[in-house]
Short mmCIF file of C-alpha atoms in Angstrom, two decimals:
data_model
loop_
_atom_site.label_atom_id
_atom_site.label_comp_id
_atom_site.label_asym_id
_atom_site.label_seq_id
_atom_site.Cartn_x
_atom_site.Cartn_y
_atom_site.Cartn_z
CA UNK J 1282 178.65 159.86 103.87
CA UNK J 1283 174.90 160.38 104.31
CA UNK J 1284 173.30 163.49 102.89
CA UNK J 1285 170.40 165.90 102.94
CA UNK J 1286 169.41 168.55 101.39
CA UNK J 1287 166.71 171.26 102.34
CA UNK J 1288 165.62 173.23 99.39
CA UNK J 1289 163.52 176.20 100.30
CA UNK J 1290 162.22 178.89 98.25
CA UNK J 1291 164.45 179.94 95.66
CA UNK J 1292 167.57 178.99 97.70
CA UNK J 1293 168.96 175.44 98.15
CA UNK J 1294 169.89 174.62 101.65
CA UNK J 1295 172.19 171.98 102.38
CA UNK J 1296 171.90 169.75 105.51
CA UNK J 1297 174.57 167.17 105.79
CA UNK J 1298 174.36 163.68 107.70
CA UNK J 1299 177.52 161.71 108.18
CA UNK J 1300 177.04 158.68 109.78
CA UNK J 1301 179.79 157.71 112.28
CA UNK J 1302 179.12 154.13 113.04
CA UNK J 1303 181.81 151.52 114.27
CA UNK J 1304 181.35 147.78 112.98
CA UNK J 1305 178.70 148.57 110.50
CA UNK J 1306 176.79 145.34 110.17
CA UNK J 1307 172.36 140.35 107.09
CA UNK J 1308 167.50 128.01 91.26
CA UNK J 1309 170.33 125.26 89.62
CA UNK J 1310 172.26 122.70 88.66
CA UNK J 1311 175.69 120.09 90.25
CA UNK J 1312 178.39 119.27 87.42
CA UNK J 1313 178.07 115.40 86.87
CA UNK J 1314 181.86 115.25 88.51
CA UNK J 1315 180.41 116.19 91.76
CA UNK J 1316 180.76 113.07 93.61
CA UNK J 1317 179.61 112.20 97.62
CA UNK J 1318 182.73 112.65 99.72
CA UNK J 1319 182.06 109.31 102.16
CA UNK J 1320 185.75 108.77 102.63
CA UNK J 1321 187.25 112.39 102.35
CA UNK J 1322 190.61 113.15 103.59
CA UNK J 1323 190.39 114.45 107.32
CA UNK J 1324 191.71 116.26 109.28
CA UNK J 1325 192.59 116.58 113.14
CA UNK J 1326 189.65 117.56 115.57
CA UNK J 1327 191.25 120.29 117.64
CA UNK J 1328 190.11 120.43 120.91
CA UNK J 1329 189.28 124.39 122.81
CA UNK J 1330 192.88 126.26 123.32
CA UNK J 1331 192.72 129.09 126.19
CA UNK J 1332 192.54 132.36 124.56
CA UNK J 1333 191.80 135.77 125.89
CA UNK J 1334 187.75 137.39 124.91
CA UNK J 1335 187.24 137.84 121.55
CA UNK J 1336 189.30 135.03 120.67
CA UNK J 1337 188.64 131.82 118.47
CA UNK J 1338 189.73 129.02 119.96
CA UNK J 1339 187.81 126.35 118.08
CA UNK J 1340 187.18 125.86 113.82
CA UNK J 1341 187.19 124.27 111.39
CA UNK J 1342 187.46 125.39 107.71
CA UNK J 1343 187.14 121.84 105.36
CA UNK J 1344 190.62 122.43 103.68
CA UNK J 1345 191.71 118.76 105.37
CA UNK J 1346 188.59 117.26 104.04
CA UNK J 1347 185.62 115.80 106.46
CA UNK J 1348 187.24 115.56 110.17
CA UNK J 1349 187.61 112.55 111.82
CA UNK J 1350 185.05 111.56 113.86
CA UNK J 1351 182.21 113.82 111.95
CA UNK J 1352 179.07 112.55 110.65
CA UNK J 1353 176.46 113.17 108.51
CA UNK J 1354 173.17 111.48 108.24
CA UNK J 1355 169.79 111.13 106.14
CA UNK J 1356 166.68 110.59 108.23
CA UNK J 1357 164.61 110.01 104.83
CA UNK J 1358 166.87 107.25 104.47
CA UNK J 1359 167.23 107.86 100.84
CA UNK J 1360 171.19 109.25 100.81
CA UNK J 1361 170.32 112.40 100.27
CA UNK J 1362 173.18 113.43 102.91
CA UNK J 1363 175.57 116.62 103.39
CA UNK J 1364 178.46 116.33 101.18
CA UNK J 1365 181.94 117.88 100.85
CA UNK J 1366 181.91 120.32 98.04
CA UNK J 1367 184.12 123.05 95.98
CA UNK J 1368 182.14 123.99 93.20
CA UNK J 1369 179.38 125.49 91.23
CA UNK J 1370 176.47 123.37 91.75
CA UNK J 1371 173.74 122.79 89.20
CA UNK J 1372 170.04 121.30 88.95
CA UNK J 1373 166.58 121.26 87.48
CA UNK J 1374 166.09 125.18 89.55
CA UNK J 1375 169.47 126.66 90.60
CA UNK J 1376 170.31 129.34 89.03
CA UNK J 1377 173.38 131.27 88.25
CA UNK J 1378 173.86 131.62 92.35
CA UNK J 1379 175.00 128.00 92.82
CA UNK J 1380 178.21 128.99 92.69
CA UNK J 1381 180.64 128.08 95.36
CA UNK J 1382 180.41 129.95 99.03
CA UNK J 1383 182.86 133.00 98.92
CA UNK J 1384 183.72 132.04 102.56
CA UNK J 1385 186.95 133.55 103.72
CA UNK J 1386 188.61 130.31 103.44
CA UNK J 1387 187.68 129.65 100.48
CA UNK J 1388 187.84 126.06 98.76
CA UNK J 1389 185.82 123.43 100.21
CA UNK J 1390 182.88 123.76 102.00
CA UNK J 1391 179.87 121.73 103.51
CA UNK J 1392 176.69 121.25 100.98
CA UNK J 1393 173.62 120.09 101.41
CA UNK J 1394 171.87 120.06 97.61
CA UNK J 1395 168.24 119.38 97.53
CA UNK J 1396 167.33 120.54 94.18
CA UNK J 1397 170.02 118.27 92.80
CA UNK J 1398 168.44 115.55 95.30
CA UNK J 1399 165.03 116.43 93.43
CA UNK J 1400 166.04 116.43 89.58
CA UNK J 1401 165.93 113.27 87.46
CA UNK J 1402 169.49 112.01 87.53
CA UNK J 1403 170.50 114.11 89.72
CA UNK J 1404 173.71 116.39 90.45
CA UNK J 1405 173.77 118.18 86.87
CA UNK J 1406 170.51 116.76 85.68
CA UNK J 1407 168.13 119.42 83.94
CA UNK J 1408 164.43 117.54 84.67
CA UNK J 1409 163.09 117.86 88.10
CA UNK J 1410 161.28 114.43 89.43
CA UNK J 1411 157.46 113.89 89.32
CA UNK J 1412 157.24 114.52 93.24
CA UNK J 1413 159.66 116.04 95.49
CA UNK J 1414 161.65 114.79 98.67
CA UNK J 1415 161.87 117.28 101.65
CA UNK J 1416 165.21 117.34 103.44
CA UNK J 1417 165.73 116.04 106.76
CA UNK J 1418 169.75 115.66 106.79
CA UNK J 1419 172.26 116.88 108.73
CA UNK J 1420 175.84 116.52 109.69
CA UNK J 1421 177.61 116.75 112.72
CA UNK J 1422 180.75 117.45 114.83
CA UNK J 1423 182.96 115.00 116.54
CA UNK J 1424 183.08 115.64 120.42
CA UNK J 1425 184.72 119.21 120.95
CA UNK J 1426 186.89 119.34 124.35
CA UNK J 1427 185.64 122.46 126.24
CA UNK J 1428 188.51 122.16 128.72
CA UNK J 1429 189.82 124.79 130.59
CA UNK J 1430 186.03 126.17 130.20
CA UNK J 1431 184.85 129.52 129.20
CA UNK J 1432 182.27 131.76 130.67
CA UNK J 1433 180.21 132.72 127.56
CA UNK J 1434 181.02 131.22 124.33
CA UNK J 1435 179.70 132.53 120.38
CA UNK J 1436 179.51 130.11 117.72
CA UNK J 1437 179.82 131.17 114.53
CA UNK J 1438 179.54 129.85 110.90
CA UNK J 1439 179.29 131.24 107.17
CA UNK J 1440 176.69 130.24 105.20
CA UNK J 1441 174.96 130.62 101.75
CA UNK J 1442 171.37 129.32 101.03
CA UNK J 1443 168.29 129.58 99.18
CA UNK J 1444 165.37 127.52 100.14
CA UNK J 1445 161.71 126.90 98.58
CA UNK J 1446 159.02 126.84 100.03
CA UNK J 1447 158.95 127.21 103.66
CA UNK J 1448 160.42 129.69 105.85
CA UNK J 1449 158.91 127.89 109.25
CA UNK J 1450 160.93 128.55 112.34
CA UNK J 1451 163.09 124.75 112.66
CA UNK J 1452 163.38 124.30 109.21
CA UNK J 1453 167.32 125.47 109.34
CA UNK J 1454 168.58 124.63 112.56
CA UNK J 1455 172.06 124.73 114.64
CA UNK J 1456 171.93 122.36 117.48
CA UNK J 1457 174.65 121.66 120.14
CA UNK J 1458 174.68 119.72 122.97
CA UNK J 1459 176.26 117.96 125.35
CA UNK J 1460 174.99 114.79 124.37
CA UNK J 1461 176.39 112.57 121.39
CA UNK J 1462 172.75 111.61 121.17
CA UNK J 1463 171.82 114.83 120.87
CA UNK J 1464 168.74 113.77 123.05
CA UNK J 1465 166.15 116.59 124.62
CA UNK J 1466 166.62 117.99 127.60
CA UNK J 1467 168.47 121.19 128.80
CA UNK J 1468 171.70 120.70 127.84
CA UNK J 1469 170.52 120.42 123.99
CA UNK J 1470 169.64 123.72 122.94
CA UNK J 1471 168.03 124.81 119.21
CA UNK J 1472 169.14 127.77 117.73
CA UNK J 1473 168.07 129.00 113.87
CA UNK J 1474 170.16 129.14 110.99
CA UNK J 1475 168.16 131.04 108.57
CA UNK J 1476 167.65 133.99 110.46
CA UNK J 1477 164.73 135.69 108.57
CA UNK J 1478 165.42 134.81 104.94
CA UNK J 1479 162.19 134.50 103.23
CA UNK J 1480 161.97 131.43 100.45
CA UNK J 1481 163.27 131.86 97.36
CA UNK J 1482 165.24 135.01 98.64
CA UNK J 1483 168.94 134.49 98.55
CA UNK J 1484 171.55 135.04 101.53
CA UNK J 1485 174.45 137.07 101.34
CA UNK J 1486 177.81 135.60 99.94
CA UNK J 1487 179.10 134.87 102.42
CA UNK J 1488 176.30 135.36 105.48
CA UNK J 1489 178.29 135.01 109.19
CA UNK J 1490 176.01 133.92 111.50
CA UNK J 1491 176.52 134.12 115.26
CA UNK J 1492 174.71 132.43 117.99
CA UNK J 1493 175.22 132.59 121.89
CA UNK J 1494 175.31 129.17 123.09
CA UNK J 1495 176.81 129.79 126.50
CA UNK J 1496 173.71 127.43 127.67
CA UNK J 1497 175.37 124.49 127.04
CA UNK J 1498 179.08 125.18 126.28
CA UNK J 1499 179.36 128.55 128.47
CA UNK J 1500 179.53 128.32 132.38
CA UNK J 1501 183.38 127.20 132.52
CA UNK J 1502 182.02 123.85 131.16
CA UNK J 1503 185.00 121.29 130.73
CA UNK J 1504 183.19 118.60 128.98
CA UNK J 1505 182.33 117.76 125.51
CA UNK J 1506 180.20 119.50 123.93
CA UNK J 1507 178.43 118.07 119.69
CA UNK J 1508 177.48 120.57 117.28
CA UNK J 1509 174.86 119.55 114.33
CA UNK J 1510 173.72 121.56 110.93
CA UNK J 1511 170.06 120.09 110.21
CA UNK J 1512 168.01 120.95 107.40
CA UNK J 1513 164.22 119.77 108.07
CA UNK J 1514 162.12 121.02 105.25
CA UNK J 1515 162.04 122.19 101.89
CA UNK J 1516 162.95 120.37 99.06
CA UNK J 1517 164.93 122.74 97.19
CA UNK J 1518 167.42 124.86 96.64
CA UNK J 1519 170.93 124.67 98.66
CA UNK J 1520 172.59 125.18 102.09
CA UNK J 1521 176.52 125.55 102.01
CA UNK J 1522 178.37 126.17 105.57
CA UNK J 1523 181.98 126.94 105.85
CA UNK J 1524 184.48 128.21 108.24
CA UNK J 1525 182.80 127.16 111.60
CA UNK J 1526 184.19 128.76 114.49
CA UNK J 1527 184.07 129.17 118.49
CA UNK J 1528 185.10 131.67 120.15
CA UNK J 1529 184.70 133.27 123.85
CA UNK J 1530 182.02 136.54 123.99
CA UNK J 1531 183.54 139.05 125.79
CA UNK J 1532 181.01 140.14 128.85
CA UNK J 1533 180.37 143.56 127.86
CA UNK J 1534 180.30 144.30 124.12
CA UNK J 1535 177.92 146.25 122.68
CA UNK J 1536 178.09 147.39 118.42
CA UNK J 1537 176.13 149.94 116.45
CA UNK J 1538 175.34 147.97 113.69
CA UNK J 1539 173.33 150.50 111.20
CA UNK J 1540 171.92 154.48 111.81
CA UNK J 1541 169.90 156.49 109.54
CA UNK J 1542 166.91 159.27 110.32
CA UNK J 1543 163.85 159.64 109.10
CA UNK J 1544 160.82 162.25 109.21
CA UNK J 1545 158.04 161.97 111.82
CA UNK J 1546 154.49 161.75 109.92
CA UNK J 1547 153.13 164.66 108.17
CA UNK J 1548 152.67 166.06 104.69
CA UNK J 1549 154.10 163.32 102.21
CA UNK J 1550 157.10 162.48 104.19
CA UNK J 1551 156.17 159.93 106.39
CA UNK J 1552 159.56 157.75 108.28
CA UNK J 1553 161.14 158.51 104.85
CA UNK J 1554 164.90 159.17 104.77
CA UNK J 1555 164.82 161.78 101.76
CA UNK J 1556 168.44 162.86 100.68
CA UNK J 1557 166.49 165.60 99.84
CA UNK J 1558 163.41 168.06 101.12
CA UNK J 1559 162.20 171.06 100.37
CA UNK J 1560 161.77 173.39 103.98
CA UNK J 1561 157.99 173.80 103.46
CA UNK J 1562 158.12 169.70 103.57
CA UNK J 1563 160.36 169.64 106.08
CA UNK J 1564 158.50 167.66 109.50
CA UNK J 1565 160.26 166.54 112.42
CA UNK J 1566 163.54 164.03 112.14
CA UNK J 1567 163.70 161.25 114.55
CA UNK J 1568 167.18 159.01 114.57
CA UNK J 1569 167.22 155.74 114.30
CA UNK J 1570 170.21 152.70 115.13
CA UNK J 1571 170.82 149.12 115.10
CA UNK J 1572 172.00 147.83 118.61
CA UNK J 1573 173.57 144.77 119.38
CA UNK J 1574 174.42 143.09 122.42
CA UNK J 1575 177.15 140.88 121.21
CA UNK J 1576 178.72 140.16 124.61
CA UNK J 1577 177.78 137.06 127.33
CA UNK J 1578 176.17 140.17 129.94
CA UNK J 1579 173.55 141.74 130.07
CA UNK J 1580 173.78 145.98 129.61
CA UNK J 1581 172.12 147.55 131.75
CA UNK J 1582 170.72 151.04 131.18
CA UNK J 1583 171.76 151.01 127.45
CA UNK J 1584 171.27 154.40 125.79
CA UNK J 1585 171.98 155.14 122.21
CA UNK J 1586 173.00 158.61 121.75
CA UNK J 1587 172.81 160.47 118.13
CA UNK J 1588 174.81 163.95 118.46
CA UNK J 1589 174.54 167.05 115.68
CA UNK J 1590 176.86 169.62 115.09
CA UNK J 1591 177.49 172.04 112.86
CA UNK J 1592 174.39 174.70 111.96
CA UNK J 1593 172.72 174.09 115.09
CA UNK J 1594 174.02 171.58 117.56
CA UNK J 1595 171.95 168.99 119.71
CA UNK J 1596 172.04 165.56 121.42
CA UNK J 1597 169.32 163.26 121.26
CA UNK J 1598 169.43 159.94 123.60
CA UNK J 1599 166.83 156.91 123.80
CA UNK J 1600 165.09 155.80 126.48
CA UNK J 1601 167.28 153.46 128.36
CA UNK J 1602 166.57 149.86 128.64
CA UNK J 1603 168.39 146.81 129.82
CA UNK J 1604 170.25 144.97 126.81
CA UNK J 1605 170.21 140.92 127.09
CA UNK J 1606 173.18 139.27 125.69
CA UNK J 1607 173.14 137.98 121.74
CA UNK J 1608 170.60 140.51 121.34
CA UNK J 1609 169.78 143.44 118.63
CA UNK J 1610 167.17 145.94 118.42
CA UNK J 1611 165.95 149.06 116.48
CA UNK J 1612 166.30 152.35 118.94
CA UNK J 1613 165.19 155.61 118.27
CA UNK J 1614 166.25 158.95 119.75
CA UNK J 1615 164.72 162.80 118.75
CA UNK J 1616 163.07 164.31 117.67
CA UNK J 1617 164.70 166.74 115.74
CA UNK J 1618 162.52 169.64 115.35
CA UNK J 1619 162.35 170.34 111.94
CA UNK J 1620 160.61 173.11 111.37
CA UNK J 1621 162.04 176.35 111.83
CA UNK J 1622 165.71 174.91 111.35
CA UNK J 1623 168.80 177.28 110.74
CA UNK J 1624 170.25 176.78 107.27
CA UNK J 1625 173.16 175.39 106.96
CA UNK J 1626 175.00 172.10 107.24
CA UNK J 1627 174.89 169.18 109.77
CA UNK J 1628 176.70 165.98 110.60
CA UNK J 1629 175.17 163.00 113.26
CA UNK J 1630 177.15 161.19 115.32
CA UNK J 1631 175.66 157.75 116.57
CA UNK J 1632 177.24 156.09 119.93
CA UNK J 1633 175.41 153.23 122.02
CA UNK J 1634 176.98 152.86 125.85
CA UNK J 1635 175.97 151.31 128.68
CA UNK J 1636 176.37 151.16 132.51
CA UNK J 1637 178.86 148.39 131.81
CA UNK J 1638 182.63 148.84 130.75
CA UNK J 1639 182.36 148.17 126.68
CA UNK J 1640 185.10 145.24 125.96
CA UNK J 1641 185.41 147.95 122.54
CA UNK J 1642 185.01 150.92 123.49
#
């Protein structure tokens, strides 16, 4: 629950804001028994299984081991490859946060360790080496049946990282393709991994991670489609990936991901969410949201719409625009005129629609 509170004069005024938001959604060492898994157990490669929107139909979790058919490769030629991994990992800069990914799964997980790559002796050595060795390794998937074909397919993955000292766009990449090779053209398509974390900043535990990648596995496809997790810079810290999934994007599926409000400019309260605010400081409140598209369409005409009751009652909608699919963005609706307000309390009520039947409403 979200709360404000006007204070004016000698009396306190209470304005309350409950936020009604569906699907609210964002260095160490490797213990010396940490060993390179080049001939893990595996598992089978599933191949796509018709399911209804929404569904998974495709993952993979590591419990099996490696998969058959998987890869992983070093471009430096120096080993320093992906491994299979289930515990805290150590090195001349990890911290306390190399513990294992708290994926939902749980248990093993993909790991690519490039401060243990960097530190003299290695996984659970304490020295880092003279110079150090940027990553360029990745691993990939065996081919992945697309058959009977899907409109508009999501992949999705959880992740934890940490990363020094580059936050370049291609540094953390997700690539899938059509193509074994995994050669250029369009049916290999780039999408990033890191999405906005800042070196030396760490992810979430887990982060999920969704992509639209209906461009080359979307469009009822029935061929094989390869994915690959390639790290191409930075030399330190870690990248761990677990619980890899596809799974068909509903057409029309729009979520309100965050909502707060916030004071116009004036006085000393500029775009500040105060829990509290005297009335002779009160300015103007504008309402903000988090959109996302997370369906394969695009929305047209797609308003978000914050609604107050209680004191005084209003409803304040943004200007509508045309949502493309895989998308978010930061909409505001108001203003709220603040000034002059009836004491009392309030509650705001965020929705986001579109022209387009929502797959969740």
């Amino acid at each position: 629950m979200k709360k404000l509170y006007l204070l004016g004069g000698l009396a306190a005024l209470t304005l309350s804001i409950n936020a009604q938001i569906t699907d609210k959604a964002e260095l160490s060492r490797v213990p010396a028994s940490l060993e390179r898994c080049e001939k893990a157990l595996v598992t089978a490669n599933p191949t796509a299984q018709q399911k209804g929107p929404g569904d998974v139909f495709w993952s993979e979790d590591f419990t099996g081991g490696i998969p058959a058919g998987w890869s992983v490769m070093d471009n430096n030629g120096m080993g320093y490859d992906w491994i299979l991994n289930n515990t805290a990992v150590t090195a001349a800069y990890t911290g306390t946060n190399g513990s294992p990914i708290n994926s939902t799964s749980g248990g093993n997980h993909m790991l690519l360790f490039g401060d243990g790559y960097n530190t003299d002796g290695g996984s659970g050595g304490t020295v880092p080496l003279p110079s150090f060795t940027e990553m360029d390794s990745y691993f990939q998937t065996a081919a992945i049946s697309m058959a009977p074909g899907y409109n508009a397919v999501s992949l999705q993955w959880e992740q934890k990282m940490r990363f020094c000292c580059t936050a370049d766009l291609g540094a953390f990449v997700v690539i899938v393709s059509q193509d074994p090779t995994f050669a250029p053209g369009p049916t290999t398509v780039e999408y990033e991994a890191n999405q906005y974390i800042d070196f030396n900043d760490s992810s979430d535990d887990p982060m999920t991670v969704a992509v639209d990648i209906s461009a080359v596995a979307g469009g009822n496809y029935t061929g094989d489609i390869y994915i690959r997790f390639h790290q191409r810079q930075n030399s330190h810290y870690f990248w761990m990936v677990d619980d890899i999934a596809m799974l068909e994007t509903p057409n029309n599926d729009l979520k309100l991901l965050d909502g707060w409000w916030a004071n116009t400019p004036g006085g000393n309260t500029p775009y500040i969410p105060y829990s509290k605010m005297p009335l002779n400081q009160l300015n103007d409140i504008d309402f903000y949201s988090v959109v996302r598209n997370n369906g394969g369409m695009t929305q047209p005409n797609t308003v978000m719409t914050a609604t107050v009751s209680g004191a005084a009652s209003a409803t304040f909608a943004s200007t509508a625009t045309n949502m493309a699919p895989q998308t978010s963005d930061t909409v505001i609706s108001g203003p709220m005129v603040g000034p002059g307000s009836s004491v009392g309390s309030y509650q705001v009520a965020w929705s986001v629609a579109s022209d387009s039947t929502d797959f969740t409403p």
